[in-house]
């Protein structure tokens, strides 16, 4: 007699099936935590408001006004005064691209509220390969953003304090450590900490712009620029200036990637934050460009363009030092954008088995702790390799994000064509136009920075894509092993006589009806007569589909159905309620795995065992199931 266990795919929002791993590791894909119990109300309070989202996820974009216009000026200065006259037109072109991106990403937030940004769009509409390219490009750019932002803030500080120049790397690593610690406390905590410097910077730069536009001539303390040789402004020079200035657009996608981190209603709050970011950044960019043209600002050794603009608008008094101090702080803290966006992106990618499931875990503060640590570790490696030098890292910056921009726009065109809802044609046209603009920008940035190391980003993108494919292949191999048909009499643990001697209640947390659940329940029967299986349903899981599969394969075992985003909270609360009347034993099953699988698994069995032991009086038994892979499958 044989019992055929048919694997039950887990339904997702885009009708894809994902492998949920073996044993309790499968529960990691429900975006939950076993580290501590957190009530839903407290969890919601830890999420972001619209303003908090701007503070936590837009520091990178806001800080770009300190180096975006300067990058344009440095390129156009090669053509003298005539070239610098194109600063405002080039900045206006970048702001137009910004407006298209903001409009597109507001649509993306509504269409894909579960986060993931370009990866989520490509995964549904463009296939796995495009999705992996989008994910890899964003991962690379987020890591580079942290390294460049910290290095830029350190450079601004060492410029003001020359004696600190010898400790550039140590200062950079110290700033990175500070930002990491703040983000480990929770994204809302980071938003509260970083809200003040963000507001000060925006208000200060806005005051500089208004003062500069009102002032008839620049402050007399500003040195008069030496005349330069006028040369012809060619198309290639304008394209190079455009490519350099596009660095100001990095960070626009972060809000869409982290939409689940917002409070309800999440879509509306995230869209409001995206619009606030776009309007603020666009006004600051155009205002600074206008003052550059008005004051005839040119590159000066040791003095940034923003510093010259500030000095020309408000002089060299207290306002000047407030703007410079705010700029230094914001540049150093701009890395926070990546800490808000990348862990959430990696959570989505890991849920599709392209990254280790450990990246889906959340701590008691609602943070994807492993994602934060991976990001900090990778950025620290870059800083050490570059010795904290910003100029070494800048040429690699902003390439990946435009690849992600383009893939997202193409995916949205396909999305609207398939959905065909209200105003779908106008939305498709907008995203199509955006795809042309961002695609052109991606090619321009890649070509113009080829001699500066941009091709290295392409190589890294390919390597990361291959690695994610290998991770997916390994998870598929584990899935085939754990969902093979089982025959009673041939499986060693089922040949044992099950002594039913205990009188307590045995609870068995399960993720799905599979070979793992059958073996776990059979082992649990050795400890008690009354066996109850527990399954926690995530918000997007099909309850009826799971219940039907369970009744089909486990008709005599009662299934306790719980709800919650946090599996740990749900199980611990249930155990607390039951232990008042019954002696309980919780059997936590885990599959045997080799060293590679231990790296990829989420470690949920260990965490659940620890949580139940710490927060309840129930007994816990952790059992290891040894499942041999089928010989005829890879």
Coordinates of C-alpha atoms in Angstrom, one line a residue:
X1 CA 0.0 0.0 0.0
X2 CA 1.4 3.4 -0.9
X3 CA 0.3 6.9 0.0
X4 CA 0.9 9.4 -2.8
X5 CA 1.7 12.9 -1.5
X6 CA 1.0 15.4 -4.2
X7 CA 2.9 18.7 -3.7
X8 CA 0.5 21.6 -3.1
X9 CA 1.8 24.8 -4.7
X10 CA 1.3 27.9 -2.6
X11 CA -0.7 30.6 -4.3
X12 CA 0.8 34.0 -4.7
X13 CA -0.6 37.3 -6.0
X14 CA 0.6 36.6 -9.5
X15 CA -0.5 33.0 -9.7
X16 CA 3.0 31.6 -9.5
X17 CA 4.0 28.5 -7.5
X18 CA 6.9 28.8 -5.1
X19 CA 8.8 26.1 -3.2
X20 CA 8.4 26.7 0.5
X21 CA 11.2 24.5 1.7
X22 CA 11.1 21.6 4.1
X23 CA 10.0 21.4 7.7
X24 CA 9.5 24.7 9.5
X25 CA 11.9 26.5 7.1
X26 CA 8.9 26.8 4.8
X27 CA 7.2 29.2 7.1
X28 CA 10.0 31.8 6.4
X29 CA 8.3 32.7 3.2
X30 CA 5.3 34.2 5.1
X31 CA 7.4 37.3 5.9
X32 CA 7.4 36.5 9.6
X33 CA 9.6 36.3 12.7
X34 CA 10.2 33.8 15.4
X35 CA 12.4 36.2 17.4
X36 CA 9.7 37.8 19.5
X37 CA 6.0 38.3 19.8
X38 CA 4.7 41.6 18.5
X39 CA 1.0 42.6 18.5
X40 CA -0.4 43.7 15.1
X41 CA -1.1 47.2 16.5
X42 CA 2.5 47.6 17.5
X43 CA 3.7 46.2 14.2
X44 CA 1.6 48.8 12.4
X45 CA 3.0 51.6 14.5
X46 CA 6.5 50.6 13.5
X47 CA 5.7 51.2 9.8
X48 CA 6.1 54.4 7.9
X49 CA 3.9 57.4 7.4
X50 CA 4.1 59.3 4.1
X51 CA 6.5 61.9 5.6
X52 CA 8.4 59.1 7.4
X53 CA 8.8 57.3 4.0
X54 CA 10.4 60.5 2.5
X55 CA 12.8 60.8 5.4
X56 CA 13.7 57.1 5.5
X57 CA 13.7 56.2 1.8
X58 CA 14.6 59.5 0.0
X59 CA 17.8 60.7 1.6
X60 CA 19.8 59.4 -1.4
X61 CA 17.7 61.4 -3.8
X62 CA 17.6 64.5 -1.6
X63 CA 21.4 64.5 -1.1
X64 CA 21.9 64.2 -4.9
X65 CA 21.3 67.9 -5.3
X66 CA 24.7 68.3 -3.6
X67 CA 26.6 66.4 -6.3
X68 CA 24.1 66.1 -9.3
X69 CA 24.4 69.8 -10.5
X70 CA 28.1 69.7 -9.8
X71 CA 28.6 66.7 -12.0
X72 CA 26.9 68.6 -14.9
X73 CA 29.0 71.7 -14.3
X74 CA 32.3 69.7 -14.3
X75 CA 31.5 68.2 -17.7
X76 CA 30.2 71.4 -19.4
X77 CA 33.1 73.4 -18.1
X78 CA 35.3 71.8 -20.7
X79 CA 33.5 74.0 -23.3
X80 CA 33.9 77.2 -21.3
X81 CA 31.2 79.8 -20.7
X82 CA 29.2 78.7 -23.7
X83 CA 29.1 75.1 -22.4
X84 CA 28.1 76.2 -18.9
X85 CA 25.2 78.0 -20.4
X86 CA 23.6 74.6 -21.0
X87 CA 23.5 73.8 -17.3
X88 CA 19.9 74.8 -16.9
X89 CA 18.6 73.0 -20.1
X90 CA 20.4 69.8 -19.2
X91 CA 19.0 70.0 -15.6
X92 CA 15.6 70.6 -17.1
X93 CA 15.9 67.5 -19.2
X94 CA 16.8 65.5 -16.1
X95 CA 13.8 66.9 -14.2
X96 CA 11.5 65.9 -17.1
X97 CA 12.9 62.4 -16.8
X98 CA 12.3 62.6 -13.0
X99 CA 8.7 63.6 -13.6
X100 CA 8.1 60.6 -15.9
X101 CA 9.8 58.2 -13.4
X102 CA 7.7 59.5 -10.5
X103 CA 4.5 59.1 -12.5
X104 CA 5.5 55.6 -13.5
X105 CA 6.5 54.5 -10.1
X106 CA 3.3 55.8 -8.6
X107 CA 1.5 53.5 -11.0
X108 CA 3.9 50.7 -10.1
X109 CA 3.1 51.1 -6.4
X110 CA -0.6 50.7 -7.1
X111 CA -0.1 47.7 -9.4
X112 CA 2.5 45.9 -7.2
X113 CA 1.8 46.9 -3.6
X114 CA 3.8 43.9 -2.3
X115 CA 7.1 45.6 -3.1
X116 CA 9.9 44.4 -5.2
X117 CA 9.7 47.3 -7.8
X118 CA 11.3 46.4 -11.1
X119 CA 11.9 42.8 -10.1
X120 CA 8.2 42.2 -9.2
X121 CA 7.1 43.7 -12.6
X122 CA 9.6 41.7 -14.6
X123 CA 8.9 38.5 -12.7
X124 CA 5.3 38.6 -13.7
X125 CA 5.4 40.0 -17.2
X126 CA 8.9 39.6 -18.7
X127 CA 10.1 36.3 -17.4
X128 CA 12.7 35.1 -14.9
X129 CA 15.8 36.3 -16.8
X130 CA 14.6 39.9 -17.0
X131 CA 13.6 39.7 -13.4
X132 CA 17.0 38.5 -12.3
X133 CA 18.7 41.2 -14.3
X134 CA 16.5 43.8 -12.6
X135 CA 17.1 42.4 -9.2
X136 CA 20.9 42.1 -9.7
X137 CA 21.2 45.7 -11.0
X138 CA 19.3 47.1 -8.1
X139 CA 21.3 45.1 -5.5
X140 CA 24.5 46.4 -7.0
X141 CA 23.3 49.9 -7.1
X142 CA 21.9 49.9 -3.6
X143 CA 25.3 48.6 -2.3
X144 CA 27.2 51.2 -4.3
X145 CA 24.8 53.9 -3.0
X146 CA 25.8 53.1 0.6
X147 CA 29.5 53.1 -0.2
X148 CA 29.4 56.3 -2.3
X149 CA 27.1 58.2 0.2
X150 CA 29.3 57.3 3.2
X151 CA 32.5 58.2 1.2
X152 CA 31.0 61.5 0.0
X153 CA 30.0 62.5 3.6
X154 CA 33.4 61.6 4.8
X155 CA 35.0 63.6 2.0
X156 CA 32.9 66.6 2.9
X157 CA 34.0 66.3 6.5
X158 CA 37.7 65.8 5.8
X159 CA 37.6 68.8 3.5
X160 CA 36.3 71.0 6.3
X161 CA 38.7 69.4 8.8
X162 CA 42.0 68.6 6.9
X163 CA 43.5 67.0 10.0
X164 CA 41.0 64.2 9.7
X165 CA 42.0 63.2 6.2
X166 CA 44.5 60.6 7.5
X167 CA 41.5 58.7 9.1
X168 CA 39.3 58.7 6.1
X169 CA 38.6 55.0 6.0
X170 CA 38.1 54.8 9.8
X171 CA 35.6 57.6 9.7
X172 CA 33.7 56.1 6.8
X173 CA 33.4 52.7 8.5
X174 CA 32.3 54.5 11.7
X175 CA 29.5 56.3 9.8
X176 CA 28.5 53.1 8.2
X177 CA 28.3 51.4 11.6
X178 CA 26.2 54.2 13.0
X179 CA 23.7 54.0 10.1
X180 CA 23.5 50.2 10.4
X181 CA 22.8 50.3 14.1
X182 CA 20.0 52.8 13.6
X183 CA 18.4 50.7 10.9
X184 CA 18.6 47.5 13.0
X185 CA 16.3 49.3 15.5
X186 CA 13.6 49.5 12.8
X187 CA 12.8 51.5 9.7
X188 CA 10.4 53.8 11.5
X189 CA 13.2 54.5 14.1
X190 CA 15.5 55.4 11.2
X191 CA 12.8 57.7 9.8
X192 CA 12.5 59.6 13.1
X193 CA 16.3 59.9 13.4
X194 CA 16.8 61.1 9.9
X195 CA 13.7 63.3 9.5
X196 CA 15.3 66.3 11.2
X197 CA 18.4 66.6 9.0
X198 CA 16.3 66.0 5.9
X199 CA 13.9 68.9 6.8
X200 CA 16.9 71.2 7.7
X201 CA 18.6 70.4 4.4
X202 CA 15.5 71.0 2.3
X203 CA 14.6 74.2 4.1
X204 CA 18.1 75.5 4.0
X205 CA 18.6 74.8 0.3
X206 CA 15.2 76.3 -0.4
X207 CA 16.1 79.4 1.5
X208 CA 19.3 79.6 -0.6
X209 CA 17.4 79.3 -3.9
X210 CA 14.8 82.0 -2.9
X211 CA 17.5 84.4 -1.6
X212 CA 19.6 83.8 -4.8
X213 CA 16.7 84.5 -7.1
X214 CA 15.8 87.7 -5.2
X215 CA 19.4 89.0 -5.0
X216 CA 20.3 91.1 -8.0
X217 CA 24.0 90.2 -8.1
X218 CA 26.0 87.5 -6.2
X219 CA 27.5 88.4 -2.9
X220 CA 30.7 90.4 -3.4
X221 CA 32.7 87.9 -1.4
X222 CA 32.4 85.4 -4.2
X223 CA 35.6 85.4 -6.3
X224 CA 35.2 86.4 -9.9
X225 CA 35.7 83.4 -12.2
X226 CA 38.6 83.6 -14.6
X227 CA 37.6 83.7 -18.3
X228 CA 38.0 80.4 -20.1
X229 CA 38.4 79.5 -23.7
X230 CA 35.1 79.1 -25.4
X231 CA 34.8 76.0 -27.5
X232 CA 32.0 74.3 -29.5
X233 CA 29.4 72.4 -27.4
X234 CA 28.9 69.1 -29.2
X235 CA 26.2 66.5 -28.8
X236 CA 28.6 64.1 -27.1
X237 CA 29.4 66.7 -24.5
X238 CA 25.8 67.3 -23.7
X239 CA 25.1 63.6 -23.5
X240 CA 28.0 63.2 -21.1
X241 CA 26.7 66.0 -19.0
X242 CA 23.2 64.4 -19.0
X243 CA 24.7 61.0 -18.0
X244 CA 26.7 62.7 -15.2
X245 CA 23.6 64.5 -13.9
X246 CA 21.4 61.4 -14.0
X247 CA 23.2 60.3 -10.8
X248 CA 20.7 62.7 -9.1
X249 CA 17.8 60.2 -9.9
X250 CA 19.1 57.3 -7.9
X251 CA 16.8 56.5 -5.1
X252 CA 13.5 57.3 -6.9
X253 CA 12.7 53.6 -7.0
X254 CA 13.3 53.0 -3.3
X255 CA 9.7 53.9 -2.2
X256 CA 8.2 51.4 -4.6
X257 CA 10.5 48.7 -3.5
X258 CA 9.5 49.2 0.1
X259 CA 5.8 49.8 -0.2
X260 CA 5.0 47.0 2.4
X261 CA 6.9 49.1 5.0
X262 CA 4.2 51.9 5.0
X263 CA 1.2 52.1 7.3
X264 CA -2.3 51.4 5.9
X265 CA -3.5 52.5 3.5
X266 CA -0.1 51.6 2.1
X267 CA -0.7 52.4 -1.5
X268 CA -1.9 55.9 -0.9
X269 CA 0.9 56.7 1.6
X270 CA 3.6 55.3 -0.6
X271 CA 2.2 57.2 -3.6
X272 CA 2.1 60.4 -1.6
X273 CA 5.7 59.9 -0.5
X274 CA 6.8 59.3 -4.1
X275 CA 5.1 62.5 -5.3
X276 CA 6.6 64.5 -2.4
X277 CA 10.0 63.2 -3.3
X278 CA 9.6 64.1 -7.0
X279 CA 8.3 67.6 -6.5
X280 CA 10.9 68.5 -3.8
X281 CA 13.8 67.1 -5.8
X282 CA 12.7 68.6 -9.1
X283 CA 12.3 72.1 -7.5
X284 CA 15.7 71.9 -5.8
X285 CA 17.5 70.7 -9.0
X286 CA 16.0 73.5 -11.1
X287 CA 16.6 76.1 -8.5
X288 CA 20.3 75.3 -8.1
X289 CA 20.7 75.1 -11.9
X290 CA 19.1 78.5 -12.2
X291 CA 21.5 80.0 -9.6
X292 CA 24.5 78.4 -11.3
X293 CA 23.5 80.1 -14.5
X294 CA 22.7 83.4 -12.8
X295 CA 25.9 83.6 -10.8
X296 CA 28.1 82.2 -13.6
X297 CA 29.4 79.4 -11.3
X298 CA 32.4 77.5 -12.5
X299 CA 34.4 74.6 -11.0
X300 CA 36.9 75.8 -8.3
X301 CA 39.4 73.5 -6.6
X302 CA 38.5 72.7 -3.1
X303 CA 35.1 74.3 -3.2
X304 CA 31.9 72.5 -4.2
X305 CA 29.4 74.1 -6.6
X306 CA 26.7 74.0 -3.9
X307 CA 29.0 75.9 -1.6
X308 CA 29.6 78.6 -4.3
X309 CA 25.9 78.9 -4.9
X310 CA 25.2 79.2 -1.2
X311 CA 28.0 81.8 -0.8
X312 CA 26.7 83.8 -3.7
X313 CA 23.1 83.8 -2.4
X314 CA 23.5 84.3 1.3
X315 CA 27.1 85.3 1.8
X316 CA 29.6 83.6 4.1
X317 CA 27.7 84.0 7.3
X318 CA 25.7 81.7 9.6
X319 CA 23.4 80.6 6.8
X320 CA 26.3 79.4 4.7
X321 CA 27.6 77.1 7.5
X322 CA 24.1 75.8 8.2
X323 CA 23.8 74.7 4.6
X324 CA 27.3 73.2 4.6
X325 CA 26.7 71.3 7.8
X326 CA 23.3 70.0 6.7
X327 CA 24.9 68.9 3.4
X328 CA 27.7 66.9 5.2
X329 CA 25.2 65.2 7.5
X330 CA 22.7 64.4 4.7
X331 CA 25.4 63.0 2.4
X332 CA 26.6 60.7 5.2
X333 CA 23.1 59.6 6.0
X334 CA 22.0 59.2 2.4
X335 CA 23.0 55.5 2.7
X336 CA 19.8 55.0 4.6
X337 CA 17.8 54.8 1.4
X338 CA 19.5 51.5 0.6
X339 CA 18.8 50.2 4.1
X340 CA 15.1 50.9 3.6
X341 CA 14.9 49.5 0.0
X342 CA 17.3 46.6 -0.4
X343 CA 16.3 44.4 2.5
X344 CA 12.7 44.5 1.4
X345 CA 13.8 43.8 -2.2
X346 CA 15.9 40.8 -1.1
X347 CA 12.9 39.6 0.9
X348 CA 10.8 39.4 -2.2
X349 CA 13.6 37.8 -4.3
X350 CA 14.3 35.2 -1.5
X351 CA 10.6 34.4 -1.4
X352 CA 11.0 33.2 -5.0
X353 CA 14.0 31.1 -4.0
X354 CA 16.6 33.1 -5.8
X355 CA 18.3 34.2 -2.6
X356 CA 18.7 32.4 0.8
X357 CA 15.5 32.2 2.8
X358 CA 17.3 33.8 5.8
X359 CA 16.8 37.1 4.0
X360 CA 13.0 36.8 4.6
X361 CA 13.4 36.8 8.4
X362 CA 12.3 39.7 10.5
X363 CA 13.4 40.7 13.9
X364 CA 11.3 41.9 16.8
X365 CA 11.6 45.4 15.5
X366 CA 10.2 44.4 12.1
X367 CA 13.5 44.6 10.4
X368 CA 14.9 42.2 7.8
X369 CA 18.0 41.9 10.0
X370 CA 20.1 39.6 7.7
X371 CA 19.4 41.9 4.7
X372 CA 20.6 44.9 6.7
X373 CA 23.8 43.1 7.7
X374 CA 24.5 41.8 4.2
X375 CA 24.2 45.3 2.8
X376 CA 26.4 46.8 5.5
X377 CA 29.0 44.0 5.0
X378 CA 29.1 44.4 1.3
X379 CA 29.4 48.2 1.5
X380 CA 32.2 47.9 4.1
X381 CA 34.2 45.7 1.7
X382 CA 33.8 48.3 -1.0
X383 CA 35.0 51.1 1.3
X384 CA 38.0 49.0 2.4
X385 CA 39.0 48.2 -1.2
X386 CA 38.6 51.8 -2.3
X387 CA 40.3 53.0 0.9
X388 CA 37.3 55.3 1.5
X389 CA 37.9 57.3 -1.7
X390 CA 34.7 58.6 -3.2
X391 CA 36.2 59.1 -6.7
X392 CA 37.1 55.5 -7.0
X393 CA 33.5 54.4 -6.5
X394 CA 31.5 57.2 -8.3
X395 CA 32.2 55.9 -11.9
X396 CA 30.3 52.7 -11.0
X397 CA 27.3 54.5 -9.6
X398 CA 23.9 54.9 -11.2
X399 CA 24.4 52.4 -14.0
X400 CA 22.4 49.6 -12.4
X401 CA 19.5 51.7 -11.3
X402 CA 18.8 52.8 -14.9
X403 CA 18.7 49.2 -16.0
X404 CA 16.1 48.6 -13.4
X405 CA 14.2 51.7 -14.5
X406 CA 14.0 50.5 -18.0
X407 CA 12.9 47.0 -17.2
X408 CA 10.2 48.3 -14.9
X409 CA 8.8 50.6 -17.6
X410 CA 8.8 47.8 -20.2
X411 CA 7.1 45.5 -17.7
X412 CA 4.4 48.1 -16.9
X413 CA 3.6 48.5 -20.6
X414 CA 3.0 44.7 -20.8
X415 CA 1.0 44.9 -17.5
X416 CA -1.4 47.5 -18.7
X417 CA -1.8 45.7 -22.1
X418 CA -2.7 42.6 -20.2
X419 CA -5.0 44.1 -17.6
X420 CA -6.7 46.7 -19.9
X421 CA -8.4 48.5 -17.1
X422 CA -9.5 52.1 -16.9
X423 CA -7.2 54.5 -18.8
X424 CA -4.8 51.6 -19.7
X425 CA -3.8 53.1 -23.0
X426 CA -2.6 56.4 -21.5
X427 CA -0.8 54.5 -18.8
X428 CA 0.9 52.3 -21.3
X429 CA 1.9 55.3 -23.4
X430 CA 3.4 57.0 -20.3
X431 CA 5.4 53.9 -19.4
X432 CA 6.5 53.3 -23.0
X433 CA 7.8 56.9 -23.2
X434 CA 9.5 56.4 -19.9
X435 CA 11.1 53.2 -21.1
X436 CA 12.6 55.0 -24.1
X437 CA 13.9 57.8 -21.9
X438 CA 15.4 55.5 -19.2
X439 CA 16.7 53.1 -21.9
X440 CA 18.5 56.0 -23.6
X441 CA 19.8 57.2 -20.3
X442 CA 21.1 53.7 -19.4
X443 CA 22.9 53.3 -22.7
X444 CA 24.3 56.9 -22.4
X445 CA 25.5 56.4 -18.8
X446 CA 27.1 53.0 -19.7
X447 CA 28.9 54.3 -22.8
X448 CA 30.1 57.6 -21.3
X449 CA 31.5 55.8 -18.2
X450 CA 33.0 52.8 -20.0
X451 CA 36.5 54.1 -19.6
X452 CA 35.9 54.7 -15.9
X453 CA 35.0 51.2 -15.0
X454 CA 31.3 50.9 -15.9
X455 CA 31.8 47.6 -17.7
X456 CA 32.8 46.1 -14.3
X457 CA 29.2 46.6 -13.2
X458 CA 28.0 44.6 -16.2
X459 CA 30.4 41.8 -15.2
X460 CA 29.1 41.9 -11.6
X461 CA 25.6 41.9 -12.8
X462 CA 26.2 38.7 -14.8
X463 CA 27.9 37.0 -11.9
X464 CA 25.1 37.9 -9.5
X465 CA 22.5 36.6 -11.9
X466 CA 24.2 33.3 -12.3
X467 CA 24.5 32.9 -8.5
X468 CA 20.8 33.6 -8.0
X469 CA 20.0 31.0 -10.7
X470 CA 22.2 28.4 -8.8
X471 CA 20.4 29.2 -5.6
X472 CA 17.0 28.6 -7.3
X473 CA 18.3 25.3 -8.7
X474 CA 19.4 24.1 -5.3
X475 CA 16.0 24.9 -3.8
X476 CA 14.3 23.0 -6.6
X477 CA 16.4 20.0 -5.9
X478 CA 15.4 20.1 -2.2
X479 CA 11.7 20.5 -3.3
X480 CA 11.9 17.3 -5.4
X481 CA 13.5 15.4 -2.5
X482 CA 10.9 16.5 0.0
X483 CA 7.8 15.9 -2.2
X484 CA 8.7 12.4 -3.5
X485 CA 6.0 9.8 -3.1
X486 CA 6.2 7.7 0.1
X487 CA 5.5 4.0 0.4
X488 CA 4.7 2.6 3.8
X489 CA 7.1 -0.2 4.6
X490 CA 9.9 1.3 2.6
X491 CA 10.4 4.4 4.7
X492 CA 12.4 3.4 7.8
X493 CA 10.6 5.5 10.4
X494 CA 7.2 4.1 9.4
X495 CA 8.3 0.5 10.1
X496 CA 8.6 1.3 13.7
X497 CA 5.8 0.4 16.1
X498 CA 4.3 3.6 17.5
X499 CA 3.8 3.3 21.3
X500 CA 0.8 5.4 22.2
X501 CA 1.5 5.9 25.9
X502 CA 1.1 9.6 26.6
X503 CA -2.1 11.3 27.4
X504 CA -1.2 14.9 26.5
X505 CA -1.9 16.9 23.3
X506 CA 0.8 17.0 20.7
X507 CA 0.9 20.1 18.4
X508 CA 2.8 19.8 15.0
X509 CA 3.3 23.1 13.1
X510 CA 3.2 22.4 9.4
X511 CA 3.7 24.4 6.2
X512 CA 2.0 22.2 3.6
X513 CA 0.7 18.7 2.9
X514 CA 3.9 16.9 1.8
X515 CA 6.2 14.1 2.7
X516 CA 7.6 16.2 5.5
X517 CA 4.2 16.7 7.1
X518 CA 3.4 13.0 6.9
X519 CA 6.7 12.0 8.5
X520 CA 6.4 14.7 11.2
X521 CA 2.9 13.5 12.2
X522 CA 3.9 9.9 12.3
X523 CA 6.8 10.7 14.6
X524 CA 4.5 12.8 16.8
X525 CA 2.2 9.8 17.3
X526 CA 4.9 8.3 19.5
X527 CA 4.3 11.1 22.1
X528 CA 0.5 11.3 22.4
X529 CA -2.9 10.0 21.3
X530 CA -4.3 13.4 20.3
X531 CA -2.4 15.0 17.5
X532 CA -3.2 18.5 16.2
X533 CA -1.5 20.1 13.2
X534 CA -1.1 23.9 13.2
X535 CA -0.9 26.0 10.1
X536 CA -0.6 29.8 10.1
X537 CA -2.2 31.4 7.0
X538 CA -0.5 34.4 5.5
X539 CA -2.8 37.2 4.2
X540 CA -2.4 36.2 0.5
X541 CA -2.7 32.4 1.0
X542 CA -5.6 30.4 -0.3
X543 CA -7.2 28.9 2.8
X544 CA -9.7 26.6 1.0
X545 CA -7.0 25.2 -1.3
X546 CA -4.8 24.3 1.7
X547 CA -7.7 22.8 3.7
X548 CA -8.8 20.7 0.8
X549 CA -5.3 19.3 0.3
X550 CA -4.9 18.6 4.0
X551 CA -8.2 16.7 4.3
X552 CA -7.2 14.7 1.2
X553 CA -3.8 13.6 2.7
X554 CA -4.5 13.7 6.4
X555 CA -8.2 12.9 6.9
X556 CA -7.8 11.8 10.6
X557 CA -5.6 14.6 11.8
X558 CA -7.2 17.8 13.0
X559 CA -5.9 21.0 11.4
X560 CA -5.8 24.1 13.6
X561 CA -6.1 27.1 11.3
X562 CA -4.5 30.3 12.5
X563 CA -4.2 33.8 10.9
X564 CA -1.4 36.3 11.1
X565 CA 1.5 38.0 9.4
X566 CA 3.8 36.8 12.2
X567 CA 3.8 33.0 12.5
X568 CA 5.7 33.1 15.9
X569 CA 3.1 35.4 17.5
X570 CA 0.2 33.2 16.2
X571 CA 1.6 29.9 17.4
X572 CA 2.8 31.2 20.8
X573 CA -0.6 32.8 21.5
X574 CA -2.3 29.6 20.6
X575 CA 0.0 27.5 22.8
X576 CA -0.6 29.9 25.7
X577 CA -4.3 29.6 25.4
X578 CA -4.2 25.7 25.2
X579 CA -1.7 25.2 28.0
X580 CA -4.2 26.4 30.5
X581 CA -6.3 23.3 30.0
X582 CA -3.9 20.7 28.5
X583 CA -0.4 19.3 28.9
X584 CA 1.2 20.3 25.6
X585 CA 4.1 19.0 23.6
X586 CA 5.1 20.9 20.4
X587 CA 6.9 18.8 17.9
X588 CA 9.0 20.9 15.6
X589 CA 10.1 19.0 12.5
X590 CA 13.2 19.9 10.5
X591 CA 14.8 18.2 7.5
X592 CA 18.3 16.9 7.5
X593 CA 20.5 19.0 5.2
X594 CA 24.1 19.4 4.2
X595 CA 26.3 22.5 4.6
X596 CA 25.0 24.2 1.4
X597 CA 21.4 23.7 2.5
X598 CA 22.1 25.0 6.0
X599 CA 23.3 28.3 4.4
X600 CA 20.2 28.6 2.2
X601 CA 17.6 27.6 4.8
X602 CA 16.0 30.2 7.1
X603 CA 16.8 28.4 10.4
X604 CA 13.1 28.5 11.3
X605 CA 13.0 25.3 13.3
X606 CA 15.6 26.5 15.7
X607 CA 13.9 29.9 16.1
X608 CA 10.5 28.5 16.7
X609 CA 11.8 26.0 19.3
X610 CA 13.5 28.9 21.1
X611 CA 10.4 31.1 21.0
X612 CA 8.1 28.5 22.4
X613 CA 10.6 27.5 25.1
X614 CA 11.1 31.1 26.1
X615 CA 7.4 32.4 26.0
X616 CA 5.4 29.4 27.0
X617 CA 5.4 26.5 29.5
X618 CA 4.9 23.8 26.9
X619 CA 7.4 21.1 26.2
X620 CA 9.2 21.3 22.9
X621 CA 10.7 18.4 20.9
X622 CA 12.7 19.2 17.8
X623 CA 13.0 16.2 15.5
X624 CA 15.2 15.8 12.4
X625 CA 13.8 14.0 9.4
X626 CA 16.2 12.3 7.1
X627 CA 14.8 12.2 3.6
X628 CA 16.8 10.5 0.8
X629 CA 16.6 12.3 -2.6
X630 CA 14.9 10.3 -5.3
X631 CA 17.5 8.5 -7.5
X632 CA 15.8 9.2 -10.8
X633 CA 15.6 13.0 -10.3
X634 CA 18.1 15.8 -10.3

